[in-house]
One Martini backbone bead per residue (centre of mass of N, CA, C, O) as a GRO file, in nm:
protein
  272
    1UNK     BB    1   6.327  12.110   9.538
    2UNK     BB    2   6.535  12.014   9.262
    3UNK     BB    3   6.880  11.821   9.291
    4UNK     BB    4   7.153  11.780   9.101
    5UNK     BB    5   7.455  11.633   9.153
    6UNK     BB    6   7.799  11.573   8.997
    7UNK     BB    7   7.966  11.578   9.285
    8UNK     BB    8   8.087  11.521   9.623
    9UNK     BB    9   8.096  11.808   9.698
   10UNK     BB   10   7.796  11.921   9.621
   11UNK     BB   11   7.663  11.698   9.817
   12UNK     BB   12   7.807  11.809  10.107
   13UNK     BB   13   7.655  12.075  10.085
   14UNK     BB   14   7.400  12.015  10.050
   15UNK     BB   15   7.353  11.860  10.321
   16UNK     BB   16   7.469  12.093  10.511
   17UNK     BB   17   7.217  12.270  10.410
   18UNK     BB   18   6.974  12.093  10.447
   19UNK     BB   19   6.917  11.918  10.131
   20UNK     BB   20   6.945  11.646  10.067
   21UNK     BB   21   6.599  11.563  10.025
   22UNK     BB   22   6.657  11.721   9.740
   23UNK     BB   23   6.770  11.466   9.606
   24UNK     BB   24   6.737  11.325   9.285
   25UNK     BB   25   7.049  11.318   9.185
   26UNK     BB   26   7.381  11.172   9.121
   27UNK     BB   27   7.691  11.062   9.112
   28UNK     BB   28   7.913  10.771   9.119
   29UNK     BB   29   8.105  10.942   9.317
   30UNK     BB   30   7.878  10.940   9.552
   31UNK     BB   31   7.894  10.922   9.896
   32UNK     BB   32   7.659  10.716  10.081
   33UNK     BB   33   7.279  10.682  10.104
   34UNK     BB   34   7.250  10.683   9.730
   35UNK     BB   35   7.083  10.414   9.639
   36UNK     BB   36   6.771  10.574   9.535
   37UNK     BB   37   6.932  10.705   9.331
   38UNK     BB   38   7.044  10.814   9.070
   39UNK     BB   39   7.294  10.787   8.816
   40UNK     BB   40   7.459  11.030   8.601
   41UNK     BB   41   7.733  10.898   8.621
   42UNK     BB   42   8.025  10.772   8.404
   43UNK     BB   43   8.314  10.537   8.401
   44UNK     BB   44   8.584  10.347   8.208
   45UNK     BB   45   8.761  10.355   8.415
   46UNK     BB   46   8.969  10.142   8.620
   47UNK     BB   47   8.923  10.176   8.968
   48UNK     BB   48   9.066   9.914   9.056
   49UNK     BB   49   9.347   9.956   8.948
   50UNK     BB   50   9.641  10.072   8.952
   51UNK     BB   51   9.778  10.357   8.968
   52UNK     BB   52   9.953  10.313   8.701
   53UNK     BB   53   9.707  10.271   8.521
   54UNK     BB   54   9.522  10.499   8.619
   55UNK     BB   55   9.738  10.706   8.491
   56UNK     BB   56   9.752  10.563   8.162
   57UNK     BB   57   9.459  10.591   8.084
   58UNK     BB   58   9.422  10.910   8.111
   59UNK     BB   59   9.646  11.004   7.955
   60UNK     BB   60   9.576  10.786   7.729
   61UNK     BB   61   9.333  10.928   7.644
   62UNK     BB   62   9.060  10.995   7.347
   63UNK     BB   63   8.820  10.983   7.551
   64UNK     BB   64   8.603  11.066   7.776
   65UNK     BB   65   8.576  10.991   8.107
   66UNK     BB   66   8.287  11.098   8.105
   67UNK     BB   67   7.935  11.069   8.140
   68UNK     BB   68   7.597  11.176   8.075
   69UNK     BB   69   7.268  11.134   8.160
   70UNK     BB   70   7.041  11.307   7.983
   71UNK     BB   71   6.761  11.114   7.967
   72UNK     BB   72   6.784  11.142   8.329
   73UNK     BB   73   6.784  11.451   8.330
   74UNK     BB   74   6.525  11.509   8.190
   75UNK     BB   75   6.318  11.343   8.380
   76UNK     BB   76   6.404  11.481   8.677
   77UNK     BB   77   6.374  11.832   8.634
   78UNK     BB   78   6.572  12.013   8.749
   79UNK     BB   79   6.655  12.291   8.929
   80UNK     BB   80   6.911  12.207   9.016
   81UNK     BB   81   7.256  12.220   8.893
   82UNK     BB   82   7.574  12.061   9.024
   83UNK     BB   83   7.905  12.174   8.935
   84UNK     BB   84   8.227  12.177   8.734
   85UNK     BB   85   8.569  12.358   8.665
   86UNK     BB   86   8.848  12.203   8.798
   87UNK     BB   87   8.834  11.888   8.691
   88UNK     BB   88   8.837  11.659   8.424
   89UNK     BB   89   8.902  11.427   8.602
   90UNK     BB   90   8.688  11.376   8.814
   91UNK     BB   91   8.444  11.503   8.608
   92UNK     BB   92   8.243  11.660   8.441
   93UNK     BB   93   8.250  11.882   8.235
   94UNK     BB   94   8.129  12.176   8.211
   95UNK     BB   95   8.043  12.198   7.913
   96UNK     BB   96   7.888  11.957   7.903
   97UNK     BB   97   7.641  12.051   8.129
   98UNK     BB   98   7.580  12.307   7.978
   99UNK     BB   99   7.462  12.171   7.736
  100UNK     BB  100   7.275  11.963   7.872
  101UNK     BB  101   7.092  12.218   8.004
  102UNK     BB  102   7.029  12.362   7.769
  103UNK     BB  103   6.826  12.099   7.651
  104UNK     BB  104   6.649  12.142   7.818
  105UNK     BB  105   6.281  12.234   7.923
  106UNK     BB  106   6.317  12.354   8.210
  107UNK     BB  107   6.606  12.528   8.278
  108UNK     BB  108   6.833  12.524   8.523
  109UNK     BB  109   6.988  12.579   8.725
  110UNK     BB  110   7.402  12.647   8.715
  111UNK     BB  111   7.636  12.537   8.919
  112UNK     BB  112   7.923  12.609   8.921
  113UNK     BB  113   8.263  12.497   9.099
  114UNK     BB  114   8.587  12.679   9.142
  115UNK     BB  115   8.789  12.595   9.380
  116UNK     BB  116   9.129  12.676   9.414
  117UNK     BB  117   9.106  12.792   9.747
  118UNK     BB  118   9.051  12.796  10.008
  119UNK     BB  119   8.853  13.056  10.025
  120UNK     BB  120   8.654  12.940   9.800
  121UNK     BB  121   8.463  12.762   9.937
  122UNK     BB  122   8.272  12.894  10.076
  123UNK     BB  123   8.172  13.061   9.820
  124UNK     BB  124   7.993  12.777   9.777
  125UNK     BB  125   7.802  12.780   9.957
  126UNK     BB  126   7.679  13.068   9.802
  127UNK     BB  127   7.601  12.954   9.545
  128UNK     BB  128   7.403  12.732   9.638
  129UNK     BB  129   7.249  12.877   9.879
  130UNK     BB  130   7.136  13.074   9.624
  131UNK     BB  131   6.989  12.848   9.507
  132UNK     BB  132   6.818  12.667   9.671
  133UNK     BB  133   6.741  12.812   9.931
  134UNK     BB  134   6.969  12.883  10.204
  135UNK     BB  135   7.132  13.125  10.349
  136UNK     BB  136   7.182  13.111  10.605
  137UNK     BB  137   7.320  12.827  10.615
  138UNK     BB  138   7.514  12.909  10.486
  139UNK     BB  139   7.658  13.133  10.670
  140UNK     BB  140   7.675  12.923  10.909
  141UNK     BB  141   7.890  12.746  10.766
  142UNK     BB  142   8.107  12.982  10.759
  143UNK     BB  143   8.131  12.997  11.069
  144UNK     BB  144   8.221  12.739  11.097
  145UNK     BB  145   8.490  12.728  10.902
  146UNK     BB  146   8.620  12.974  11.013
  147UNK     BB  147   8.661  12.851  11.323
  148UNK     BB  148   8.798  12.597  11.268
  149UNK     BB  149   9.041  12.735  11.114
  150UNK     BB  150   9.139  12.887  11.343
  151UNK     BB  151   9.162  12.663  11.562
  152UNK     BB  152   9.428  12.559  11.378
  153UNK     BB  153   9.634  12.804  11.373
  154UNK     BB  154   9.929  12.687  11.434
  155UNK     BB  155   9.937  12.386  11.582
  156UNK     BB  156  10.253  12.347  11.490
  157UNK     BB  157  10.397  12.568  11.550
  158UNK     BB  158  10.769  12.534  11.595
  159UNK     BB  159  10.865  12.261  11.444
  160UNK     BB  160  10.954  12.244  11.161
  161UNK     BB  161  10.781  12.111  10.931
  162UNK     BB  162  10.901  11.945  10.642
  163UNK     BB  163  10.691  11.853  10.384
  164UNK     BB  164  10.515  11.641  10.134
  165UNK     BB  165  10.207  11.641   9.931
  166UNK     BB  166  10.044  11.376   9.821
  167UNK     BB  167   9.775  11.253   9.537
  168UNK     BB  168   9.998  11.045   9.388
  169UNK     BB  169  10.201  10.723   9.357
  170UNK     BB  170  10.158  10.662   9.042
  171UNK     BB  171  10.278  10.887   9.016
  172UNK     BB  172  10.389  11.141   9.125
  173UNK     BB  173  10.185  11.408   9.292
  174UNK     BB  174  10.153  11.744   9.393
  175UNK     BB  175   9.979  11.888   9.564
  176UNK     BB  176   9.711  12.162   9.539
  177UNK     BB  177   9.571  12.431   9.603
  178UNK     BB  178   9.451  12.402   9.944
  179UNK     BB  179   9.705  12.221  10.097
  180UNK     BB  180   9.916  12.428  10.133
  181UNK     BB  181   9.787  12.592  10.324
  182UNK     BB  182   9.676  12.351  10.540
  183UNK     BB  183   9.989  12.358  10.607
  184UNK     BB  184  10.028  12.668  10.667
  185UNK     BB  185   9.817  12.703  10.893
  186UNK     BB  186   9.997  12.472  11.100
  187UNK     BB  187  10.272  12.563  11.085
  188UNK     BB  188  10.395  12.433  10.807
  189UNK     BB  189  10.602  12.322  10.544
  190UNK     BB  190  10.598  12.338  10.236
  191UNK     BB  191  10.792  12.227   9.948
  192UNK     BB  192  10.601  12.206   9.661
  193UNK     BB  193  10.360  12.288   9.694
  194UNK     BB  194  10.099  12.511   9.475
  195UNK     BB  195   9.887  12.778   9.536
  196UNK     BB  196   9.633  12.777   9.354
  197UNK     BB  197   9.698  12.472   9.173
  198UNK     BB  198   9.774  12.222   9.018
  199UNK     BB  199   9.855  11.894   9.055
  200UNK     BB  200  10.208  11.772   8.970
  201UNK     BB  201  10.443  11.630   8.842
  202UNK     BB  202  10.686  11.388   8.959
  203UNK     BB  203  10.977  11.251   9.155
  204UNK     BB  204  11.175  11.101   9.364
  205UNK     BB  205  11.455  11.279   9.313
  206UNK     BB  206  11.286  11.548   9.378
  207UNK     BB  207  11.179  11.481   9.651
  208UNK     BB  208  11.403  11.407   9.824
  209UNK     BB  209  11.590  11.692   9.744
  210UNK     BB  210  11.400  11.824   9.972
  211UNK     BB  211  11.406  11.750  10.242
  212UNK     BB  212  11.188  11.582  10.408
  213UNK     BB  213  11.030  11.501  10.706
  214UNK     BB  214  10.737  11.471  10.588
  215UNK     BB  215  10.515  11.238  10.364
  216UNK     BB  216  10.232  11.311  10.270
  217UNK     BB  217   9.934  11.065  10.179
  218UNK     BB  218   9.639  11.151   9.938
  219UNK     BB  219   9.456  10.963   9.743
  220UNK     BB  220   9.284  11.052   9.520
  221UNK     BB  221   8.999  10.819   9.547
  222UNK     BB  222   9.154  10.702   9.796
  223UNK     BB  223   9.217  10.439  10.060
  224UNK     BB  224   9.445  10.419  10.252
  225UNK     BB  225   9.489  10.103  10.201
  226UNK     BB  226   9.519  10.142   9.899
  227UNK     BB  227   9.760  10.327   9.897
  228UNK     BB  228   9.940  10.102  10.046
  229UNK     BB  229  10.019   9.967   9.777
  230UNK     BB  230  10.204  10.201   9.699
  231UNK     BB  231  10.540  10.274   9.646
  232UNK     BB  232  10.776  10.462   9.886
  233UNK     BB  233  11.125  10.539   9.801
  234UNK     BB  234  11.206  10.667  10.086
  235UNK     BB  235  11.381  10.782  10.385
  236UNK     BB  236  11.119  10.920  10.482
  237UNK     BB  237  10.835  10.945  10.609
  238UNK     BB  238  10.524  10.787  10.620
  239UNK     BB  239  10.168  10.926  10.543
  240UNK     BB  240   9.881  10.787  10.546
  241UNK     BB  241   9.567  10.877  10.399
  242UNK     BB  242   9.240  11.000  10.297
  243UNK     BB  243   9.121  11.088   9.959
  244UNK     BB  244   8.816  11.020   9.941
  245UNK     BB  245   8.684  11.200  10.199
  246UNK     BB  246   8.953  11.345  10.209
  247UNK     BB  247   9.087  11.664  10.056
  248UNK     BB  248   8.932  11.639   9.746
  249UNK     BB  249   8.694  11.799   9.892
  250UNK     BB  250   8.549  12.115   9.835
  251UNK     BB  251   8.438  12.129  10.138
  252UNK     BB  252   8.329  12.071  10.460
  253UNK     BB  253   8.533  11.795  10.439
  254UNK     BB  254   8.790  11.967  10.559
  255UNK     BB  255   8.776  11.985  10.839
  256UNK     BB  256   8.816  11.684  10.902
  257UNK     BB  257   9.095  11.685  10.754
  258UNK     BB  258   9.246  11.898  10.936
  259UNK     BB  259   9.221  11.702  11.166
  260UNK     BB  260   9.342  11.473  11.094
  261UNK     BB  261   9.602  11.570  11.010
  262UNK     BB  262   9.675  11.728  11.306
  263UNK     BB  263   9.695  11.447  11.441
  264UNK     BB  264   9.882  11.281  11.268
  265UNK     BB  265  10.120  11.452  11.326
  266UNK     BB  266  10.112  11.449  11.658
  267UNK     BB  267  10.160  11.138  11.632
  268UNK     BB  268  10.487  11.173  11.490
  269UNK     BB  269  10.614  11.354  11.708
  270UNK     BB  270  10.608  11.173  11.933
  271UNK     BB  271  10.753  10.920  11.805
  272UNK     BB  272  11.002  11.140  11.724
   0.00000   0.00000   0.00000
């Protein structure tokens, strides 16, 4: 089996399914020790710039955010090509990647990725390991996924925290899709964010006026440190967190995410 993932959540899967020593290219933003594989994604925004440039950049693009090396993947013959159609900000659009898996000679399996939802992550799994020729794995996987999201349902409940998740501070975006949930699962309350929708710009002073107990930070594709760059100008606390290898990835990579969050309020409750 040779496998080619274009998104660091479809390497995260095939990974999981132990299917890694099978990926032939990877995308340019999947993390890991994949050094020896080609990177099939590339892309013209200035990622070490700052949030306020890079969503500038984004905002006022002309033209796609990412590249496909087709005939990079051409040359790879991959019988599975792991793609995404969640979000166009992210990865090389899927519209482009069926365009190029078609023209290809060899004719590869092309699995979509679009978890809007958490319930729909584990689902992911299905789809990877029904291509790949994992589906066992795949199973396991999911009652891994289940028992461990069971393991932390409640575990704030009683607290009566109310939160708001932003995904991007400059502007802010107040995340959407899976972490919602996530943090209504954890028995806290979200106050803006939006469960299965994207992401949406918002402002300071419509944050401020929900009067959160608390605002947790991670923002996508970028580590604690670099987040903790740009000013949150609130006066309730702030949590910075991981955006690069955790919240932004809809793969096994959330099970750590929700250890993560769900220590960090542990933390900041017993210091409140």
């Amino acid at each position: 089996m040779r496998i080619v993932s274009l998104l660091p959540s479809a390497t995260d899967i095939v990974v999981a399914l132990g299917a890694g020593d099978d990926l032939v290219g990877v995308s340019h933003s999947c993390s890991g020790d994949w050094e020896h594989l080609p990177r099939l994604t590339s892309t013209w925004i200035d990622t070490q710039a700052s949030a306020g440039e890079i969503d500038a950049q984004v905002s006022t693009a002309n033209r796609p955010l990412y590249e496909l090396d087709i005939a990079t993947l051409e040359e790879l013959a991959p019988d599975v090509v792991v793609s995404q159609s969640l979000c166009d900000v992210c990865a090389v659009p899927s519209g482009d990647v069926r365009e190029a898996v078609i023209s290809l000679r060899n004719q590869p399996i092309l699995v979509d990725l679009a978890p809007d939802r958490l319930a729909d992550v584990p689902v992911c799994f299905d789809q990877v390991g029904d291509a790949i020729e994992r589906k066992s794995e795949a199973a396991q996987l999911q009652a891994r996924w289940t028992a461990t999201l069971e393991n932390y349902r409640g575990r704030h409940a009683g607290g009566g925290l109310r939160v708001v998740f932003l995904d991007w501070l400059d502007p802010p975006f107040i995340a959407g899709h899976w972490i919602p949930e996530m943090i209504d699962l954890l028995g806290m309350t979200d106050l803006m964010g939006k469960s299965g929708e994207p992401s949406f710009k918002s402002d300071w002073t419509t944050i401020a006026a929900s009067h959160p107990d608390l605002v947790i930070a991670a923002c996508c594709g970028l580590t604690t440190e670099r987040a903790q760059n740009d000013a949150v100008p609130l006066e309730c606390p702030v949590l910075h967190l991981d955006g690069h290898m955790h919240f932004s990835r809809p793969s096994p990579a959330l099970l750590p995410s929700l250890a993560m969050l769900s220590d960090a309020v542990s933390e900041f409750m017993e210091i409140a």
